[in-house]
PDB file of C-alpha atoms in Angstrom:
ATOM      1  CA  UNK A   1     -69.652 138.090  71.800  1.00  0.00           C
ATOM      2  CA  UNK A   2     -65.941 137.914  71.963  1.00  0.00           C
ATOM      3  CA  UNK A   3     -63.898 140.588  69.161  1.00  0.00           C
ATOM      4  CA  UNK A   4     -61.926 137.204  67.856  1.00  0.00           C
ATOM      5  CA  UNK A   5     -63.345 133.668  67.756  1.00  0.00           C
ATOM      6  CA  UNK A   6     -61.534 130.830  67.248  1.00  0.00           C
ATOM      7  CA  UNK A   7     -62.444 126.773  67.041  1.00  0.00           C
ATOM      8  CA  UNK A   8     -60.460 125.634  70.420  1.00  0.00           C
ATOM      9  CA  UNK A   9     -60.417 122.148  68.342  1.00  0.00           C
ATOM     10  CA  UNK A  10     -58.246 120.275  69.621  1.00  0.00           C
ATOM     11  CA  UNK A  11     -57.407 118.942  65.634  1.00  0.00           C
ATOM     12  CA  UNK A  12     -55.659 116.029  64.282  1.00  0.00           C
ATOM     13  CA  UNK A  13     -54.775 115.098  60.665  1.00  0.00           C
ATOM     14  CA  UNK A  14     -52.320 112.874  59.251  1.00  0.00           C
ATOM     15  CA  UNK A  15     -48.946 113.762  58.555  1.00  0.00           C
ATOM     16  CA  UNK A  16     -49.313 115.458  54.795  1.00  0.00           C
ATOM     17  CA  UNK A  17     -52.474 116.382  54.867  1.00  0.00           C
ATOM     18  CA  UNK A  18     -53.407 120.352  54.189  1.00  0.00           C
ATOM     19  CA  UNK A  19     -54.190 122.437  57.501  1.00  0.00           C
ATOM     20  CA  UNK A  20     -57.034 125.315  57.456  1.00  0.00           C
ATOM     21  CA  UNK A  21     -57.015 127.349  60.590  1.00  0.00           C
ATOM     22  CA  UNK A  22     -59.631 130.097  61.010  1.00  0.00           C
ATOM     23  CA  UNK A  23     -60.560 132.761  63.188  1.00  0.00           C
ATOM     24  CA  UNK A  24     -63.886 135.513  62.737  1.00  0.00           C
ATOM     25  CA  UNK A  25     -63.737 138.842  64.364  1.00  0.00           C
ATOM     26  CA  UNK A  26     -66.119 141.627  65.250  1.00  0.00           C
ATOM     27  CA  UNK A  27     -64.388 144.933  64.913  1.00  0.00           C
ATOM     28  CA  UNK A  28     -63.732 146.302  61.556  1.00  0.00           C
ATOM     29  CA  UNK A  29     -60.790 148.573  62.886  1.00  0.00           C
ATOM     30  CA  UNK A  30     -58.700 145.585  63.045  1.00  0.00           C
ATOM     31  CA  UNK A  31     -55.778 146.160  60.583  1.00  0.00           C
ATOM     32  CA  UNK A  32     -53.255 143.652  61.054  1.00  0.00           C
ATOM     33  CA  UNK A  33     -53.520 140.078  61.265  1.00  0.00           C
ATOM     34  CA  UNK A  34     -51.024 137.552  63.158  1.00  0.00           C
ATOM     35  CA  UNK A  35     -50.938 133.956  63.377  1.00  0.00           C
ATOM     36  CA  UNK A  36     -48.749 132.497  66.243  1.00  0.00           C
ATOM     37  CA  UNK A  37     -47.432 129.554  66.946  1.00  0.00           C
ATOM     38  CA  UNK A  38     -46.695 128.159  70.560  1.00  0.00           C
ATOM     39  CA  UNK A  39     -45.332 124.875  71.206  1.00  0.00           C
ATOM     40  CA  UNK A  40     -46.259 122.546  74.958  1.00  0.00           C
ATOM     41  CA  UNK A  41     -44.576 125.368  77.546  1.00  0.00           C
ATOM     42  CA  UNK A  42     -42.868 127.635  75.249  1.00  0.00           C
ATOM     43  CA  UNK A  43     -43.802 131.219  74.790  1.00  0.00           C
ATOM     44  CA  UNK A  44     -45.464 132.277  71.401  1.00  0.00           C
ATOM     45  CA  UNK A  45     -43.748 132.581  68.120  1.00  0.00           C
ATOM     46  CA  UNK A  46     -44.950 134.989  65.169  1.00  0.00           C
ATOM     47  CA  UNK A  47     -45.276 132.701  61.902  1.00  0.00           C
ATOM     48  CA  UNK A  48     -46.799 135.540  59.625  1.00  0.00           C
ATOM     49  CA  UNK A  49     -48.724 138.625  59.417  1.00  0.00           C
ATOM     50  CA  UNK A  50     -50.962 140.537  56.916  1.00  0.00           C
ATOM     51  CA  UNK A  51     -51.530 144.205  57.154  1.00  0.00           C
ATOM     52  CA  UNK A  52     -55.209 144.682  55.680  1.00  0.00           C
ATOM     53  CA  UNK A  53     -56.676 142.474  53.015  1.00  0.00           C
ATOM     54  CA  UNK A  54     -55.120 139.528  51.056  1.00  0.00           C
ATOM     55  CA  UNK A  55     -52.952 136.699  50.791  1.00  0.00           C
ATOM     56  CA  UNK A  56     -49.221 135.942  52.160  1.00  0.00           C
ATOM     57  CA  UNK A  57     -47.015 132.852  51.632  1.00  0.00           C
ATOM     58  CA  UNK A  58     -44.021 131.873  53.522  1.00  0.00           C
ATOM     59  CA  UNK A  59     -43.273 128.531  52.134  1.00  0.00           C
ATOM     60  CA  UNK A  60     -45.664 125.513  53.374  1.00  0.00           C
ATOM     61  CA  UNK A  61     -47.828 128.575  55.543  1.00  0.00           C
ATOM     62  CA  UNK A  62     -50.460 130.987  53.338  1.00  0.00           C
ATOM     63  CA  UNK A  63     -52.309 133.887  55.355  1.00  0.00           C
ATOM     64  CA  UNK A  64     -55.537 134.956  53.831  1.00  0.00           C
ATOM     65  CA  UNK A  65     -57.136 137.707  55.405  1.00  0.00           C
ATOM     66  CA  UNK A  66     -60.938 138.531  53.829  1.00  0.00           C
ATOM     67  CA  UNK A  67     -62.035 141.903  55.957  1.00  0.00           C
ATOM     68  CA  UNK A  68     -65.119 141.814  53.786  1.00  0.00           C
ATOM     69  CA  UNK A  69     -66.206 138.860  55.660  1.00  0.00           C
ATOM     70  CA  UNK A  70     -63.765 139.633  58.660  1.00  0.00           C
ATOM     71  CA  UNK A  71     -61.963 136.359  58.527  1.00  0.00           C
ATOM     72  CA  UNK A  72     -58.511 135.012  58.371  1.00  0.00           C
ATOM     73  CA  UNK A  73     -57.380 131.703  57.692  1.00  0.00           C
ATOM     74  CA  UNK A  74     -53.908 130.176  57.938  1.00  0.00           C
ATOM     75  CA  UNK A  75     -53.149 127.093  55.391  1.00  0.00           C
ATOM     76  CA  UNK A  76     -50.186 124.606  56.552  1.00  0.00           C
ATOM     77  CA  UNK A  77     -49.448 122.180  53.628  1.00  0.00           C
ATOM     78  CA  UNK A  78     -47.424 119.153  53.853  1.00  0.00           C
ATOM     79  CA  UNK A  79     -47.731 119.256  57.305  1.00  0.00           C
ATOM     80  CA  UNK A  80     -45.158 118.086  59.556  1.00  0.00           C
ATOM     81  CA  UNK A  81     -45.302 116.266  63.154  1.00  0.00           C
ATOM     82  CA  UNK A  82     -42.998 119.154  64.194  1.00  0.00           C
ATOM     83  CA  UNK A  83     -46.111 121.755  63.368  1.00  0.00           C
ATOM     84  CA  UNK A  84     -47.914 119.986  65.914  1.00  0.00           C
ATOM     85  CA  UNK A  85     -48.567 122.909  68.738  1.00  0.00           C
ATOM     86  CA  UNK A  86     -51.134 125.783  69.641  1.00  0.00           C
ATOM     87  CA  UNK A  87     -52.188 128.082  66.546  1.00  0.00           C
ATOM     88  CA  UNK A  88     -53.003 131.295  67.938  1.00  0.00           C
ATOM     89  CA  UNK A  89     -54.662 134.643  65.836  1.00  0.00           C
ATOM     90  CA  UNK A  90     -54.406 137.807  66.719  1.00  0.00           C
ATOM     91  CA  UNK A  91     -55.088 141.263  65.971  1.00  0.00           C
ATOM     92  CA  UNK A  92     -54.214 145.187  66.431  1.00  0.00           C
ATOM     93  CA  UNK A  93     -55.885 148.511  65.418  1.00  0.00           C
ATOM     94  CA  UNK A  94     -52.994 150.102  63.843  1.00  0.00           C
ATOM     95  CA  UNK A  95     -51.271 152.931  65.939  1.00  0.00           C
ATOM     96  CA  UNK A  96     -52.650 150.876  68.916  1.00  0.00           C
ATOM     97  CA  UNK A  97     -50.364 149.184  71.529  1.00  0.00           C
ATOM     98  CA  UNK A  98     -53.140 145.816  72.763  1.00  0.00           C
ATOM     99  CA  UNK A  99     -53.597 142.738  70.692  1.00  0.00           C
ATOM    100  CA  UNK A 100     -56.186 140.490  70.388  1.00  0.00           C
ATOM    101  CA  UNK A 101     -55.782 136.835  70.679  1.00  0.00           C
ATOM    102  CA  UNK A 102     -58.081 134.435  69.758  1.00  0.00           C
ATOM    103  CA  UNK A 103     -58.765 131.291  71.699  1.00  0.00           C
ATOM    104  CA  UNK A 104     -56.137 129.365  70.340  1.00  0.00           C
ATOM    105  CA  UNK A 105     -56.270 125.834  68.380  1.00  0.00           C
ATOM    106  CA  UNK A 106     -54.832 123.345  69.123  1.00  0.00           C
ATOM    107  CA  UNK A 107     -53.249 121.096  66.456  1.00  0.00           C
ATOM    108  CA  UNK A 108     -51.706 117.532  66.072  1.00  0.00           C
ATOM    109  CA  UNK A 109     -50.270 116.361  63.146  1.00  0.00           C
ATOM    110  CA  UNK A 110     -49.503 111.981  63.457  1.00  0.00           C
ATOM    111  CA  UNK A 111     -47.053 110.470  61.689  1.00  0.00           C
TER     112      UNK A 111
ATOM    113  CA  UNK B   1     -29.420 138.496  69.546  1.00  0.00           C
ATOM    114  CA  UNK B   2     -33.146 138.366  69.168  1.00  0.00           C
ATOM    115  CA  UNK B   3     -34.012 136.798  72.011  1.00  0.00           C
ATOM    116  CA  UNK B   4     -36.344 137.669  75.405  1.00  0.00           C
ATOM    117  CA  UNK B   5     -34.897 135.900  78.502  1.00  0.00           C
ATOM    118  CA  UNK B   6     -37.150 135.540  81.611  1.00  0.00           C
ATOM    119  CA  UNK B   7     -36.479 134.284  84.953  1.00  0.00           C
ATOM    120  CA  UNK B   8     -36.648 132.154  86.665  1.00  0.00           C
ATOM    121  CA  UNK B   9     -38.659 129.603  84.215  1.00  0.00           C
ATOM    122  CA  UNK B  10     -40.438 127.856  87.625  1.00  0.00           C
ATOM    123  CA  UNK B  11     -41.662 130.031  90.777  1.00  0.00           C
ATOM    124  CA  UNK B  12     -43.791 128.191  93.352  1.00  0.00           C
ATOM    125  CA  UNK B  13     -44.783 130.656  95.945  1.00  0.00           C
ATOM    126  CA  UNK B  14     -46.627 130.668  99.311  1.00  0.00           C
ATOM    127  CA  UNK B  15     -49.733 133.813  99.459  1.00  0.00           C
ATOM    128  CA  UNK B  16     -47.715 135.697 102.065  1.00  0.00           C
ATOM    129  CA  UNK B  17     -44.454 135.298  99.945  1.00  0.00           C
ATOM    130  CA  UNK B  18     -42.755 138.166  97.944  1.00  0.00           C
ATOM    131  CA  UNK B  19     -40.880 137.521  94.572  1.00  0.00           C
ATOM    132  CA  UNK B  20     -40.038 139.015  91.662  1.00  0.00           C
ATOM    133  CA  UNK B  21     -39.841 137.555  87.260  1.00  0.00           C
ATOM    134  CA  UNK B  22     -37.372 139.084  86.112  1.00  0.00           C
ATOM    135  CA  UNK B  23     -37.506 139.772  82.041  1.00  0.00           C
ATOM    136  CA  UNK B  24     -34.256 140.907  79.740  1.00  0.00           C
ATOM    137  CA  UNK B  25     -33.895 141.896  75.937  1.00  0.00           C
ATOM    138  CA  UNK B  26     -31.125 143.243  74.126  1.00  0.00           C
ATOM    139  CA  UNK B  27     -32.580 143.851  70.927  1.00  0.00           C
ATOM    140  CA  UNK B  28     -32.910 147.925  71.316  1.00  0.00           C
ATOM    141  CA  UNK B  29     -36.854 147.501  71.662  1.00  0.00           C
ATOM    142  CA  UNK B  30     -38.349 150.458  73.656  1.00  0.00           C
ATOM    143  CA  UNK B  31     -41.436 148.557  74.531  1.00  0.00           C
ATOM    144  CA  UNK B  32     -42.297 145.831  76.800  1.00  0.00           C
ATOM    145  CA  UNK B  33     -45.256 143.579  77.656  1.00  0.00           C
ATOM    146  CA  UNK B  34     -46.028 141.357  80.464  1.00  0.00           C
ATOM    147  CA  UNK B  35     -48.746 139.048  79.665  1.00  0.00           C
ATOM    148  CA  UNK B  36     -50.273 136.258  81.940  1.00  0.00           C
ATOM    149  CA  UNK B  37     -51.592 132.853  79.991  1.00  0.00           C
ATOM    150  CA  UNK B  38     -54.003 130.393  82.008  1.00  0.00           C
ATOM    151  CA  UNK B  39     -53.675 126.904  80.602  1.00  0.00           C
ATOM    152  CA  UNK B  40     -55.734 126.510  77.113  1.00  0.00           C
ATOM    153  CA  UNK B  41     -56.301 130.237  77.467  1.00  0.00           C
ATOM    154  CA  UNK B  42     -54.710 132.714  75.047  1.00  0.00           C
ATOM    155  CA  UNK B  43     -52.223 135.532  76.369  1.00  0.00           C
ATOM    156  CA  UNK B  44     -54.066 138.491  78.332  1.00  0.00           C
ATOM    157  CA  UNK B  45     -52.342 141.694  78.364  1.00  0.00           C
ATOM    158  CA  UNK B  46     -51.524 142.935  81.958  1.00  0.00           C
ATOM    159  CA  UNK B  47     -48.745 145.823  81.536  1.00  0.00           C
ATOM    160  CA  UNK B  48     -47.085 147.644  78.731  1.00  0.00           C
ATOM    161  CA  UNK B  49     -44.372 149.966  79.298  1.00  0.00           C
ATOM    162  CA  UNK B  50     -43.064 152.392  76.114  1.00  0.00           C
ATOM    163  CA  UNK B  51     -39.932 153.894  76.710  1.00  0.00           C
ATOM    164  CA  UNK B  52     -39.708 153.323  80.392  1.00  0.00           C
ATOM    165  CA  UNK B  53     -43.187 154.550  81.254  1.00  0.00           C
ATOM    166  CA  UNK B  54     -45.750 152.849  82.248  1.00  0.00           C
ATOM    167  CA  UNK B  55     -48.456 153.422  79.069  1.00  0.00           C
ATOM    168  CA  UNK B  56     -51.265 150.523  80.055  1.00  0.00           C
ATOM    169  CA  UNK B  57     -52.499 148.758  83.037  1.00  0.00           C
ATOM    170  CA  UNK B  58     -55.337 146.824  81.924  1.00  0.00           C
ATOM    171  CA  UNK B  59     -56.738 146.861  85.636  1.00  0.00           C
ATOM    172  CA  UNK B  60     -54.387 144.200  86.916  1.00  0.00           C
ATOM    173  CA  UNK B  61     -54.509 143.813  90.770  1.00  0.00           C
ATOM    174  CA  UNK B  62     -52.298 145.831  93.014  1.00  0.00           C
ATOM    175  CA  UNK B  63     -50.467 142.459  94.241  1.00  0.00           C
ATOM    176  CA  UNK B  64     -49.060 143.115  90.676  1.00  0.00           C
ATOM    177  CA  UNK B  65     -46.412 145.673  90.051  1.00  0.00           C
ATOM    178  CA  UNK B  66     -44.244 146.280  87.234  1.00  0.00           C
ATOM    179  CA  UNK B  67     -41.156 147.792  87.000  1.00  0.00           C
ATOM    180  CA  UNK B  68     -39.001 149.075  84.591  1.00  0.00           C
ATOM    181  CA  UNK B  69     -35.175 149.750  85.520  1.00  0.00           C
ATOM    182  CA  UNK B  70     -34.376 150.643  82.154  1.00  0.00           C
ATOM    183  CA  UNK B  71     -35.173 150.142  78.497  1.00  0.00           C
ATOM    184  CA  UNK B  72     -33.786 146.074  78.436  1.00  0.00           C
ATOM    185  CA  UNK B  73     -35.091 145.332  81.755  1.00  0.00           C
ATOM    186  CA  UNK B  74     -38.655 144.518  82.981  1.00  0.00           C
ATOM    187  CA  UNK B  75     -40.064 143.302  86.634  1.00  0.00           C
ATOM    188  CA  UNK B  76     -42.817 141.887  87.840  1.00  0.00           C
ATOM    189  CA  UNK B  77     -42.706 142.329  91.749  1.00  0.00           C
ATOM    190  CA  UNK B  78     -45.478 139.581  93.296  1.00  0.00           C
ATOM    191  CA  UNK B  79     -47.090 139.765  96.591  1.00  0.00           C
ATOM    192  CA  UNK B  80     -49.855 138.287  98.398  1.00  0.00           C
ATOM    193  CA  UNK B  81     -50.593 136.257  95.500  1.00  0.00           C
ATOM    194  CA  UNK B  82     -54.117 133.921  95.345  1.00  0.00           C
ATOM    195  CA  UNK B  83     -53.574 130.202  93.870  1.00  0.00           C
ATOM    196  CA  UNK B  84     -56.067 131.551  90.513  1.00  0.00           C
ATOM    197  CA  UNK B  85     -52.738 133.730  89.988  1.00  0.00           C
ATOM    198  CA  UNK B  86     -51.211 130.316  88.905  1.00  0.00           C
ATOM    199  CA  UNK B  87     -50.182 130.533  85.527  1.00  0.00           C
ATOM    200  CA  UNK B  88     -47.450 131.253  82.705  1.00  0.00           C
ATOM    201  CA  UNK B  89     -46.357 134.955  83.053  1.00  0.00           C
ATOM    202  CA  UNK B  90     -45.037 136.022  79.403  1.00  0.00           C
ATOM    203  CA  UNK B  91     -42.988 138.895  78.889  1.00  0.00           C
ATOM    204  CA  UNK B  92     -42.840 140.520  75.320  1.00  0.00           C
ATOM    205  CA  UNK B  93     -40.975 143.475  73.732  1.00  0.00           C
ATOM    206  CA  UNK B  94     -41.357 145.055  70.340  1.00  0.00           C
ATOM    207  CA  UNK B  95     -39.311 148.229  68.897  1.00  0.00           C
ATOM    208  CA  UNK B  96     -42.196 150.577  69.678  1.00  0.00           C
ATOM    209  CA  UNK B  97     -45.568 150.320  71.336  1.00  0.00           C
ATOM    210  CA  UNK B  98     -47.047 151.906  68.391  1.00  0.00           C
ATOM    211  CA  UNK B  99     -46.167 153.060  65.297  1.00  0.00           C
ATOM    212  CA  UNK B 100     -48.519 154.670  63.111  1.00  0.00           C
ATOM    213  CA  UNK B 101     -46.885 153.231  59.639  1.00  0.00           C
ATOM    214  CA  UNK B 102     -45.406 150.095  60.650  1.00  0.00           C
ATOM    215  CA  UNK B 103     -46.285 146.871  62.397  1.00  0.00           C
ATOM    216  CA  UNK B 104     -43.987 145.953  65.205  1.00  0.00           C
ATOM    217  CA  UNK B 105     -43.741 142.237  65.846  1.00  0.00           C
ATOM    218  CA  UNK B 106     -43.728 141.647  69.518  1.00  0.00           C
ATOM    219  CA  UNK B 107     -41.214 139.022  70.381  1.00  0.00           C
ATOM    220  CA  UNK B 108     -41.984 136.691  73.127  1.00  0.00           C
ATOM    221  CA  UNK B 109     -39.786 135.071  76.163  1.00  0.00           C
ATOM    222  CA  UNK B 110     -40.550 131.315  77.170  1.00  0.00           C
ATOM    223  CA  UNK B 111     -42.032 132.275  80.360  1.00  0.00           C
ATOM    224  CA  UNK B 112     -42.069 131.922  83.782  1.00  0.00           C
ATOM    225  CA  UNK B 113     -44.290 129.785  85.039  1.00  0.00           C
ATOM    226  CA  UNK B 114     -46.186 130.765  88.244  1.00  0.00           C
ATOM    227  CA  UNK B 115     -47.452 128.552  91.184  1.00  0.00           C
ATOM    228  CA  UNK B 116     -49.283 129.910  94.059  1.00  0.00           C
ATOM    229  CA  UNK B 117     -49.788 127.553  97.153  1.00  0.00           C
TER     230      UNK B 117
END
């Protein structure tokens, strides 16, 4: 069993439409919670992270992070074409140096 | 500036070649990353260096070797590569490796991507 699992996907909605992205992981040590973003050939980008338990907004992106059930989810609303790219998780112990990606999603949003 | 550069962004190389990705930040970070991404794949750590020291090797090859000149500069000195070494080589930096109290966002470059003939 991998320590982060993510849906490869790939997924496509209509431009508007409300995004869920989700990853599960195995170790409980995991503290912080990333979701990345990399466009076709570009390296990743950080969109948002959670330290521990609970919810984040940063306008049209919310991270949830439930440890309880050790799952995270990143919501995109009124998605955009332009948020069309790779959604990546990942995760660190804290005082560790490593992350852990997930697989990776990949996402297409048509106009 | 809050940017990673790496170069070159394209490298095609022959197995008995020798070359080197070259990776550059100027944001004051004392820790750097290479990381090497297979298509579809997610990043896989290879190298992380805090404060000019080498602090992991996650069992990377020896046709691998990392350098670091000094705290803006990383290397990634390639020889007698195999074609399954094809791929995008990322380099990263954050401000520290690891912080007990704090998070330190690791800030990617675009790459540099890699392929062995």
């Amino acid at each position: 069993q991998k320590e982060v699992e993510q849906d490869p996907g790939p997924l496509s909605v209509p431009e508007g439409a409300i995004v869920s992205l989700n990853c599960t992981y195995s170790n409980s040590a995991f503290q912080y919670f990333m979701w990345y973003r990399q466009y076709s050939r570009k390296g990743p980008e950080l969109l948002m992270y959670t330290y521990s338990s609970g919810n984040k907004e940063d306008g049209r992106f919310t991270a949830q992070v439930d440890k309880s059930s050790k799952y995270i989810s990143l919501f995109i609303r009124d998605s955009q074409p332009s948020d069309s790219a790779t959604y990546l998780c990942a995760m660190k112990i804290q005082g560790a140096q490593k992350l852990v990606f997930g697989q990776g999603t990949r996402l297409t949003i048509n106009p | 500036d809050t940017e990673v550069t790496q170069t070159p962004k394209h490298l095609v190389m022959g197995m008995t070649n020798k070359k080197s990705l070259k990776c550059e930040q100027h944001m004051g970070h004392r820790a750097m990353y290479w990381y090497k991404q297979k298509a579809k794949k997610p990043p896989e750590l290879m190298f992380v260096y805090s404060y000019e020291k080498l602090s992991i090797n996650e069992s990377v090859p020896s046709r691998f070797s990392p350098e670091c000149p000094n705290s803006s500069l990383l290397n990634l000195h390639l020889h007698a590569l195999q074609p399954e070494d094809s791929a995008l080589y990322l380099c990263a930096s954050s401000q520290e490796a690891s912080q007990a109290s704090n998070y330190n966002e690791q800030f990617f470059g675009p790459g540099t991507r890699l392929t062995v003939l």
